């Protein structure tokens, strides 16, 4: 087994994901949706990494369901700016009601050769947009701050 391999519960060796080496975790500072006439929605997400600020934008036409997708896309845009590469693809995002609470669940796929999936889940405490952005960070933070080998 190589240095980069880890063992699963079944005892199979799998490659450890390549980290992106950020020195600190991205902090969500802004997650807001602006609605325009005609169902047009624009979502802005800002992240702080150390002393730097990265802003992601995404726009589309739709209702509440579209807002959370746009929030996830805007968050990925900001993350990709921070790391300098487009590493993650949004597989899907959904708002669920479980255990008497609303939860945003996001699935991402790694574009690295391993093509791993990452899942993030965050309860909705303020807005769907904020929870969607936080769910993307929940899914990616382990990889963003892992050492770049």
Short mmCIF file of N, CA and C in Angstrom, two decimals:
data_model
loop_
_atom_site.label_atom_id
_atom_site.label_comp_id
_atom_site.label_asym_id
_atom_site.label_seq_id
_atom_site.Cartn_x
_atom_site.Cartn_y
_atom_site.Cartn_z
N UNK A 1 0.85 -1.17 0.00
CA UNK A 1 0.00 0.00 0.00
C UNK A 1 0.90 1.24 0.00
N UNK A 2 0.58 2.22 -0.81
CA UNK A 2 1.37 3.44 -0.91
C UNK A 2 1.07 4.37 0.25
N UNK A 3 1.90 5.44 0.37
CA UNK A 3 1.69 6.44 1.42
C UNK A 3 0.33 7.10 1.28
N UNK A 4 -0.13 7.28 0.05
CA UNK A 4 -1.38 7.99 -0.19
C UNK A 4 -2.60 7.09 -0.10
N UNK A 5 -2.41 5.82 0.20
CA UNK A 5 -3.55 4.91 0.27
C UNK A 5 -4.01 4.77 1.72
N UNK A 6 -5.29 4.62 1.90
CA UNK A 6 -5.85 4.36 3.21
C UNK A 6 -6.73 3.13 3.09
N UNK A 7 -7.05 2.52 4.21
CA UNK A 7 -7.89 1.32 4.18
C UNK A 7 -9.31 1.67 4.59
N UNK A 8 -10.25 1.09 3.87
CA UNK A 8 -11.66 1.26 4.21
C UNK A 8 -12.03 0.25 5.28
N UNK A 9 -13.25 0.32 5.77
CA UNK A 9 -13.72 -0.64 6.77
C UNK A 9 -13.68 -2.06 6.23
N UNK A 10 -13.85 -2.22 4.93
CA UNK A 10 -13.82 -3.55 4.32
C UNK A 10 -12.39 -4.03 4.09
N UNK A 11 -11.41 -3.19 4.42
CA UNK A 11 -10.02 -3.57 4.26
C UNK A 11 -9.45 -3.30 2.89
N UNK A 12 -10.20 -2.66 2.02
CA UNK A 12 -9.71 -2.36 0.68
C UNK A 12 -8.90 -1.07 0.72
N UNK A 13 -7.84 -1.01 -0.05
CA UNK A 13 -7.03 0.20 -0.13
C UNK A 13 -7.64 1.15 -1.15
N UNK A 14 -7.75 2.41 -0.77
CA UNK A 14 -8.22 3.45 -1.69
C UNK A 14 -7.25 4.62 -1.60
N UNK A 15 -7.11 5.35 -2.68
CA UNK A 15 -6.23 6.51 -2.67
C UNK A 15 -6.82 7.62 -1.82
N UNK A 16 -5.95 8.24 -1.03
CA UNK A 16 -6.36 9.38 -0.22
C UNK A 16 -6.55 10.57 -1.16
N UNK A 17 -7.59 11.38 -0.96
CA UNK A 17 -7.80 12.52 -1.85
C UNK A 17 -6.68 13.54 -1.75
N UNK A 18 -6.35 14.13 -2.88
CA UNK A 18 -5.32 15.18 -2.94
C UNK A 18 -5.89 16.45 -2.34
N UNK A 19 -5.24 16.97 -1.32
CA UNK A 19 -5.69 18.21 -0.69
C UNK A 19 -5.32 19.41 -1.53
N UNK A 20 -5.90 20.55 -1.19
CA UNK A 20 -5.64 21.78 -1.93
C UNK A 20 -4.77 22.75 -1.15
N UNK A 21 -4.45 22.43 0.10
CA UNK A 21 -3.44 23.16 0.85
C UNK A 21 -3.75 24.57 1.29
N UNK A 22 -5.02 24.95 1.43
CA UNK A 22 -5.31 26.28 1.97
C UNK A 22 -4.82 26.34 3.42
N UNK A 23 -4.27 27.47 3.81
CA UNK A 23 -3.74 27.59 5.18
C UNK A 23 -4.82 27.70 6.24
N UNK A 24 -5.97 28.22 5.86
CA UNK A 24 -7.07 28.31 6.82
C UNK A 24 -8.38 27.97 6.12
N UNK A 25 -9.35 27.57 6.92
CA UNK A 25 -10.66 27.21 6.38
C UNK A 25 -11.36 28.44 5.83
N UNK A 26 -12.05 28.29 4.71
CA UNK A 26 -12.85 29.41 4.21
C UNK A 26 -14.00 29.70 5.18
N UNK A 27 -14.23 30.98 5.42
CA UNK A 27 -15.31 31.43 6.30
C UNK A 27 -16.36 32.10 5.42
N UNK A 28 -17.60 31.69 5.58
CA UNK A 28 -18.71 32.27 4.83
C UNK A 28 -19.07 33.62 5.45
N UNK A 29 -18.93 34.70 4.67
CA UNK A 29 -19.23 36.03 5.19
C UNK A 29 -20.49 36.63 4.59
N UNK A 30 -20.82 36.27 3.35
CA UNK A 30 -22.03 36.78 2.69
C UNK A 30 -22.65 35.66 1.87
N UNK A 31 -23.97 35.54 1.97
CA UNK A 31 -24.73 34.63 1.11
C UNK A 31 -26.10 35.26 0.95
N UNK A 32 -26.31 35.90 -0.20
CA UNK A 32 -27.58 36.58 -0.39
C UNK A 32 -28.07 36.44 -1.83
N UNK A 33 -29.39 36.44 -1.94
CA UNK A 33 -30.04 36.35 -3.25
C UNK A 33 -30.74 37.67 -3.54
N UNK A 34 -30.59 38.15 -4.76
CA UNK A 34 -31.28 39.36 -5.21
C UNK A 34 -32.24 38.94 -6.32
N UNK A 35 -33.49 39.29 -6.15
CA UNK A 35 -34.51 38.96 -7.15
C UNK A 35 -34.79 40.17 -8.03
N UNK A 36 -34.94 39.92 -9.31
CA UNK A 36 -35.29 40.95 -10.28
C UNK A 36 -36.63 40.57 -10.90
N UNK A 37 -37.27 41.50 -11.58
CA UNK A 37 -38.54 41.17 -12.25
C UNK A 37 -38.36 40.01 -13.23
N UNK A 38 -39.41 39.22 -13.36
CA UNK A 38 -39.37 38.11 -14.31
C UNK A 38 -38.73 36.86 -13.75
N UNK A 39 -38.73 36.68 -12.45
CA UNK A 39 -38.19 35.49 -11.77
C UNK A 39 -36.68 35.35 -11.90
N UNK A 40 -35.99 36.40 -12.29
CA UNK A 40 -34.52 36.35 -12.38
C UNK A 40 -33.94 36.45 -10.98
N UNK A 41 -32.97 35.59 -10.69
CA UNK A 41 -32.33 35.56 -9.37
C UNK A 41 -30.82 35.63 -9.57
N UNK A 42 -30.16 36.44 -8.76
CA UNK A 42 -28.70 36.50 -8.74
C UNK A 42 -28.26 36.25 -7.30
N UNK A 43 -27.33 35.32 -7.13
CA UNK A 43 -26.83 34.98 -5.80
C UNK A 43 -25.37 35.37 -5.70
N UNK A 44 -25.04 36.03 -4.61
CA UNK A 44 -23.67 36.44 -4.31
C UNK A 44 -23.23 35.73 -3.03
N UNK A 45 -22.07 35.11 -3.09
CA UNK A 45 -21.48 34.44 -1.93
C UNK A 45 -20.06 34.96 -1.77
N UNK A 46 -19.71 35.36 -0.56
CA UNK A 46 -18.35 35.82 -0.28
C UNK A 46 -17.74 34.94 0.79
N UNK A 47 -16.48 34.56 0.56
CA UNK A 47 -15.72 33.76 1.50
C UNK A 47 -14.47 34.52 1.91
N UNK A 48 -14.07 34.34 3.15
CA UNK A 48 -12.81 34.90 3.62
C UNK A 48 -11.87 33.73 3.91
N UNK A 49 -10.69 33.80 3.31
CA UNK A 49 -9.64 32.81 3.57
C UNK A 49 -8.44 33.59 4.07
N UNK A 50 -8.17 33.48 5.35
CA UNK A 50 -7.14 34.34 5.94
C UNK A 50 -7.59 35.78 5.84
N UNK A 51 -6.78 36.61 5.19
CA UNK A 51 -7.13 38.02 5.01
C UNK A 51 -7.69 38.32 3.62
N UNK A 52 -7.79 37.29 2.79
CA UNK A 52 -8.29 37.49 1.43
C UNK A 52 -9.79 37.22 1.36
N UNK A 53 -10.45 37.92 0.43
CA UNK A 53 -11.89 37.76 0.21
C UNK A 53 -12.12 37.29 -1.22
N UNK A 54 -12.97 36.30 -1.36
CA UNK A 54 -13.30 35.75 -2.68
C UNK A 54 -14.82 35.79 -2.83
N UNK A 55 -15.28 36.31 -3.97
CA UNK A 55 -16.71 36.48 -4.20
C UNK A 55 -17.14 35.66 -5.40
N UNK A 56 -18.17 34.86 -5.20
CA UNK A 56 -18.74 34.07 -6.28
C UNK A 56 -20.12 34.56 -6.63
N UNK A 57 -20.43 34.54 -7.91
CA UNK A 57 -21.74 34.98 -8.38
C UNK A 57 -22.34 33.91 -9.27
N UNK A 58 -23.66 33.80 -9.22
CA UNK A 58 -24.37 32.89 -10.11
C UNK A 58 -25.76 33.47 -10.33
N UNK A 59 -26.26 33.37 -11.55
CA UNK A 59 -27.57 33.94 -11.87
C UNK A 59 -28.38 32.97 -12.71
N UNK A 60 -29.70 33.08 -12.58
CA UNK A 60 -30.59 32.24 -13.35
C UNK A 60 -32.03 32.67 -13.17
N UNK A 61 -32.92 31.90 -13.74
CA UNK A 61 -34.35 32.19 -13.65
C UNK A 61 -35.01 31.03 -12.94
N UNK A 62 -35.81 31.34 -11.94
CA UNK A 62 -36.50 30.26 -11.24
C UNK A 62 -37.01 30.67 -9.88
N UNK A 63 -37.49 29.70 -9.16
CA UNK A 63 -38.08 29.92 -7.85
C UNK A 63 -37.10 29.52 -6.75
N UNK A 64 -37.63 29.20 -5.57
CA UNK A 64 -36.80 28.88 -4.41
C UNK A 64 -35.83 27.73 -4.66
N UNK A 65 -36.28 26.74 -5.42
CA UNK A 65 -35.42 25.59 -5.71
C UNK A 65 -34.18 26.05 -6.47
N UNK A 66 -34.36 26.99 -7.39
CA UNK A 66 -33.23 27.51 -8.17
C UNK A 66 -32.29 28.32 -7.28
N UNK A 67 -32.82 29.01 -6.29
CA UNK A 67 -31.98 29.82 -5.39
C UNK A 67 -30.90 28.99 -4.72
N UNK A 68 -31.25 27.80 -4.23
CA UNK A 68 -30.25 27.01 -3.52
C UNK A 68 -29.21 26.46 -4.49
N UNK A 69 -29.62 26.13 -5.70
CA UNK A 69 -28.65 25.67 -6.71
C UNK A 69 -27.68 26.80 -7.07
N UNK A 70 -28.22 27.99 -7.27
CA UNK A 70 -27.38 29.15 -7.58
C UNK A 70 -26.43 29.46 -6.42
N UNK A 71 -26.90 29.30 -5.19
CA UNK A 71 -26.04 29.53 -4.03
C UNK A 71 -24.88 28.54 -4.00
N UNK A 72 -25.17 27.28 -4.32
CA UNK A 72 -24.10 26.27 -4.37
C UNK A 72 -23.11 26.60 -5.48
N UNK A 73 -23.60 27.00 -6.65
CA UNK A 73 -22.71 27.35 -7.76
C UNK A 73 -21.86 28.57 -7.43
N UNK A 74 -22.45 29.58 -6.79
CA UNK A 74 -21.70 30.78 -6.41
C UNK A 74 -20.63 30.44 -5.38
N UNK A 75 -20.95 29.54 -4.46
CA UNK A 75 -19.97 29.12 -3.45
C UNK A 75 -18.81 28.39 -4.11
N UNK A 76 -19.12 27.50 -5.04
CA UNK A 76 -18.05 26.80 -5.77
C UNK A 76 -17.21 27.78 -6.56
N UNK A 77 -17.83 28.80 -7.15
CA UNK A 77 -17.09 29.84 -7.87
C UNK A 77 -16.08 30.51 -6.94
N UNK A 78 -16.51 30.88 -5.75
CA UNK A 78 -15.61 31.53 -4.78
C UNK A 78 -14.50 30.57 -4.34
N UNK A 79 -14.84 29.31 -4.11
CA UNK A 79 -13.83 28.31 -3.72
C UNK A 79 -12.80 28.14 -4.83
N UNK A 80 -13.26 28.04 -6.06
CA UNK A 80 -12.34 27.85 -7.18
C UNK A 80 -11.41 29.05 -7.34
N UNK A 81 -11.90 30.25 -7.07
CA UNK A 81 -11.03 31.43 -7.08
C UNK A 81 -9.97 31.32 -5.99
N UNK A 82 -10.37 30.86 -4.82
CA UNK A 82 -9.44 30.75 -3.68
C UNK A 82 -8.34 29.74 -3.93
N UNK A 83 -8.67 28.62 -4.56
CA UNK A 83 -7.67 27.57 -4.77
C UNK A 83 -6.99 27.66 -6.13
N UNK A 84 -7.53 28.47 -7.04
CA UNK A 84 -6.90 28.67 -8.34
C UNK A 84 -7.16 27.57 -9.35
N UNK A 85 -8.12 26.71 -9.07
CA UNK A 85 -8.46 25.64 -10.01
C UNK A 85 -9.92 25.23 -9.82
N UNK A 86 -10.54 24.75 -10.89
CA UNK A 86 -11.91 24.27 -10.79
C UNK A 86 -11.87 22.80 -10.42
N UNK A 87 -12.00 22.51 -9.15
CA UNK A 87 -11.81 21.16 -8.63
C UNK A 87 -13.11 20.39 -8.47
N UNK A 88 -14.20 21.07 -8.12
CA UNK A 88 -15.45 20.38 -7.77
C UNK A 88 -16.57 20.69 -8.75
N UNK A 89 -17.43 19.70 -8.95
CA UNK A 89 -18.62 19.84 -9.79
C UNK A 89 -19.84 19.58 -8.90
N UNK A 90 -20.85 20.41 -9.05
CA UNK A 90 -22.10 20.22 -8.32
C UNK A 90 -22.88 19.08 -8.95
N UNK A 91 -23.13 18.04 -8.18
CA UNK A 91 -23.93 16.91 -8.64
C UNK A 91 -25.40 17.20 -8.39
N UNK A 92 -25.71 17.71 -7.21
CA UNK A 92 -27.09 18.02 -6.89
C UNK A 92 -27.22 18.68 -5.54
N UNK A 93 -28.36 19.32 -5.32
CA UNK A 93 -28.64 19.97 -4.05
C UNK A 93 -30.13 19.86 -3.79
N UNK A 94 -30.48 19.66 -2.53
CA UNK A 94 -31.89 19.44 -2.20
C UNK A 94 -32.18 19.94 -0.79
N UNK A 95 -33.37 20.49 -0.63
CA UNK A 95 -33.85 20.86 0.70
C UNK A 95 -34.74 19.72 1.18
N UNK A 96 -34.44 19.20 2.37
CA UNK A 96 -35.19 18.09 2.94
C UNK A 96 -35.76 18.49 4.29
N UNK A 97 -36.82 17.83 4.67
CA UNK A 97 -37.36 18.00 6.02
C UNK A 97 -37.13 16.69 6.76
N UNK A 98 -36.30 16.73 7.80
CA UNK A 98 -35.98 15.52 8.55
C UNK A 98 -35.87 15.86 10.03
N UNK A 99 -36.44 15.02 10.86
CA UNK A 99 -36.36 15.19 12.31
C UNK A 99 -36.83 16.57 12.75
N UNK A 100 -37.95 17.00 12.21
CA UNK A 100 -38.56 18.29 12.54
C UNK A 100 -37.69 19.49 12.19
N UNK A 101 -36.84 19.35 11.21
CA UNK A 101 -35.99 20.47 10.78
C UNK A 101 -35.79 20.42 9.27
N UNK A 102 -35.60 21.60 8.67
CA UNK A 102 -35.25 21.67 7.26
C UNK A 102 -33.74 21.62 7.13
N UNK A 103 -33.27 20.83 6.17
CA UNK A 103 -31.83 20.60 5.98
C UNK A 103 -31.52 20.77 4.50
N UNK A 104 -30.40 21.41 4.20
CA UNK A 104 -29.90 21.47 2.82
C UNK A 104 -28.82 20.40 2.68
N UNK A 105 -28.97 19.56 1.68
CA UNK A 105 -28.04 18.47 1.41
C UNK A 105 -27.43 18.71 0.03
N UNK A 106 -26.11 18.67 -0.05
CA UNK A 106 -25.43 18.92 -1.32
C UNK A 106 -24.49 17.76 -1.63
N UNK A 107 -24.40 17.41 -2.91
CA UNK A 107 -23.47 16.38 -3.38
C UNK A 107 -22.55 17.01 -4.42
N UNK A 108 -21.25 16.81 -4.23
CA UNK A 108 -20.23 17.33 -5.16
C UNK A 108 -19.41 16.16 -5.67
N UNK A 109 -18.82 16.34 -6.83
CA UNK A 109 -17.89 15.35 -7.38
C UNK A 109 -16.55 16.02 -7.60
N UNK A 110 -15.51 15.30 -7.24
CA UNK A 110 -14.15 15.78 -7.41
C UNK A 110 -13.73 15.56 -8.86
N UNK A 111 -13.15 16.57 -9.49
CA UNK A 111 -12.70 16.41 -10.88
C UNK A 111 -11.33 15.75 -10.97
N UNK A 112 -10.70 15.50 -9.82
CA UNK A 112 -9.43 14.78 -9.83
C UNK A 112 -9.68 13.36 -10.32
N UNK A 113 -8.62 12.64 -10.62
CA UNK A 113 -8.79 11.31 -11.22
C UNK A 113 -9.58 10.34 -10.34
N UNK A 114 -9.61 10.58 -9.03
CA UNK A 114 -10.37 9.69 -8.14
C UNK A 114 -11.88 9.85 -8.31
N UNK A 115 -12.32 11.02 -8.76
CA UNK A 115 -13.75 11.33 -8.97
C UNK A 115 -14.60 11.02 -7.73
N UNK A 116 -14.06 11.30 -6.56
CA UNK A 116 -14.80 11.07 -5.32
C UNK A 116 -16.02 11.97 -5.23
N UNK A 117 -16.97 11.53 -4.43
CA UNK A 117 -18.15 12.35 -4.12
C UNK A 117 -18.01 12.86 -2.70
N UNK A 118 -18.43 14.08 -2.51
CA UNK A 118 -18.43 14.69 -1.18
C UNK A 118 -19.84 15.16 -0.87
N UNK A 119 -20.27 14.92 0.34
CA UNK A 119 -21.62 15.28 0.77
C UNK A 119 -21.53 16.29 1.90
N UNK A 120 -22.36 17.32 1.82
CA UNK A 120 -22.46 18.31 2.89
C UNK A 120 -23.90 18.46 3.31
N UNK A 121 -24.13 18.65 4.59
CA UNK A 121 -25.49 18.82 5.10
C UNK A 121 -25.48 19.89 6.18
N UNK A 122 -26.42 20.84 6.07
CA UNK A 122 -26.50 21.94 7.03
C UNK A 122 -27.98 22.24 7.29
N UNK A 123 -28.35 22.37 8.57
CA UNK A 123 -29.73 22.76 8.86
C UNK A 123 -29.99 24.21 8.44
N UNK A 124 -31.22 24.49 8.01
CA UNK A 124 -31.59 25.85 7.63
C UNK A 124 -31.90 26.61 8.92
N UNK A 125 -31.04 27.58 9.24
CA UNK A 125 -31.26 28.38 10.45
C UNK A 125 -31.69 29.80 10.12
N UNK A 126 -31.17 30.34 9.04
CA UNK A 126 -31.57 31.70 8.65
C UNK A 126 -32.26 31.67 7.29
N UNK A 127 -31.49 31.49 6.22
CA UNK A 127 -32.08 31.42 4.88
C UNK A 127 -31.62 30.17 4.15
N UNK A 128 -32.38 29.77 3.15
CA UNK A 128 -31.99 28.63 2.31
C UNK A 128 -30.67 28.90 1.61
N UNK A 129 -30.47 30.14 1.17
CA UNK A 129 -29.25 30.52 0.44
C UNK A 129 -28.03 30.36 1.34
N UNK A 130 -28.12 30.85 2.56
CA UNK A 130 -27.00 30.74 3.50
C UNK A 130 -26.71 29.27 3.82
N UNK A 131 -27.76 28.48 4.05
CA UNK A 131 -27.57 27.06 4.35
C UNK A 131 -26.97 26.31 3.17
N UNK A 132 -27.37 26.66 1.95
CA UNK A 132 -26.81 26.00 0.76
C UNK A 132 -25.32 26.29 0.62
N UNK A 133 -24.93 27.54 0.83
CA UNK A 133 -23.51 27.90 0.77
C UNK A 133 -22.73 27.17 1.87
N UNK A 134 -23.30 27.12 3.06
CA UNK A 134 -22.64 26.43 4.18
C UNK A 134 -22.53 24.93 3.92
N UNK A 135 -23.51 24.34 3.25
CA UNK A 135 -23.46 22.91 2.93
C UNK A 135 -22.32 22.59 1.96
N UNK A 136 -22.08 23.48 1.00
CA UNK A 136 -20.95 23.29 0.08
C UNK A 136 -19.64 23.34 0.87
N UNK A 137 -19.52 24.28 1.78
CA UNK A 137 -18.31 24.36 2.61
C UNK A 137 -18.18 23.12 3.49
N UNK A 138 -19.29 22.63 4.01
CA UNK A 138 -19.27 21.42 4.83
C UNK A 138 -18.71 20.24 4.02
N UNK A 139 -19.06 20.18 2.76
CA UNK A 139 -18.60 19.09 1.90
C UNK A 139 -17.13 19.23 1.51
N UNK A 140 -16.64 20.46 1.40
CA UNK A 140 -15.29 20.68 0.84
C UNK A 140 -14.20 21.02 1.84
N UNK A 141 -14.53 21.48 3.02
CA UNK A 141 -13.50 21.99 3.92
C UNK A 141 -12.39 20.99 4.24
N UNK A 142 -12.74 19.71 4.36
CA UNK A 142 -11.71 18.71 4.67
C UNK A 142 -10.65 18.64 3.57
N UNK A 143 -11.07 18.82 2.33
CA UNK A 143 -10.15 18.74 1.20
C UNK A 143 -9.41 20.06 1.02
N UNK A 144 -10.11 21.17 1.23
CA UNK A 144 -9.49 22.48 1.01
C UNK A 144 -8.30 22.72 1.92
N UNK A 145 -8.37 22.24 3.15
CA UNK A 145 -7.28 22.51 4.09
C UNK A 145 -6.31 21.34 4.24
N UNK A 146 -6.56 20.24 3.55
CA UNK A 146 -5.62 19.12 3.60
C UNK A 146 -4.34 19.49 2.85
N UNK A 147 -3.20 18.95 3.29
CA UNK A 147 -1.94 19.28 2.62
C UNK A 147 -1.96 18.89 1.14
N UNK A 148 -1.35 19.72 0.33
CA UNK A 148 -1.20 19.46 -1.09
C UNK A 148 0.09 18.67 -1.26
N UNK A 149 -0.03 17.39 -1.59
CA UNK A 149 1.16 16.52 -1.66
C UNK A 149 1.80 16.58 -3.01
#
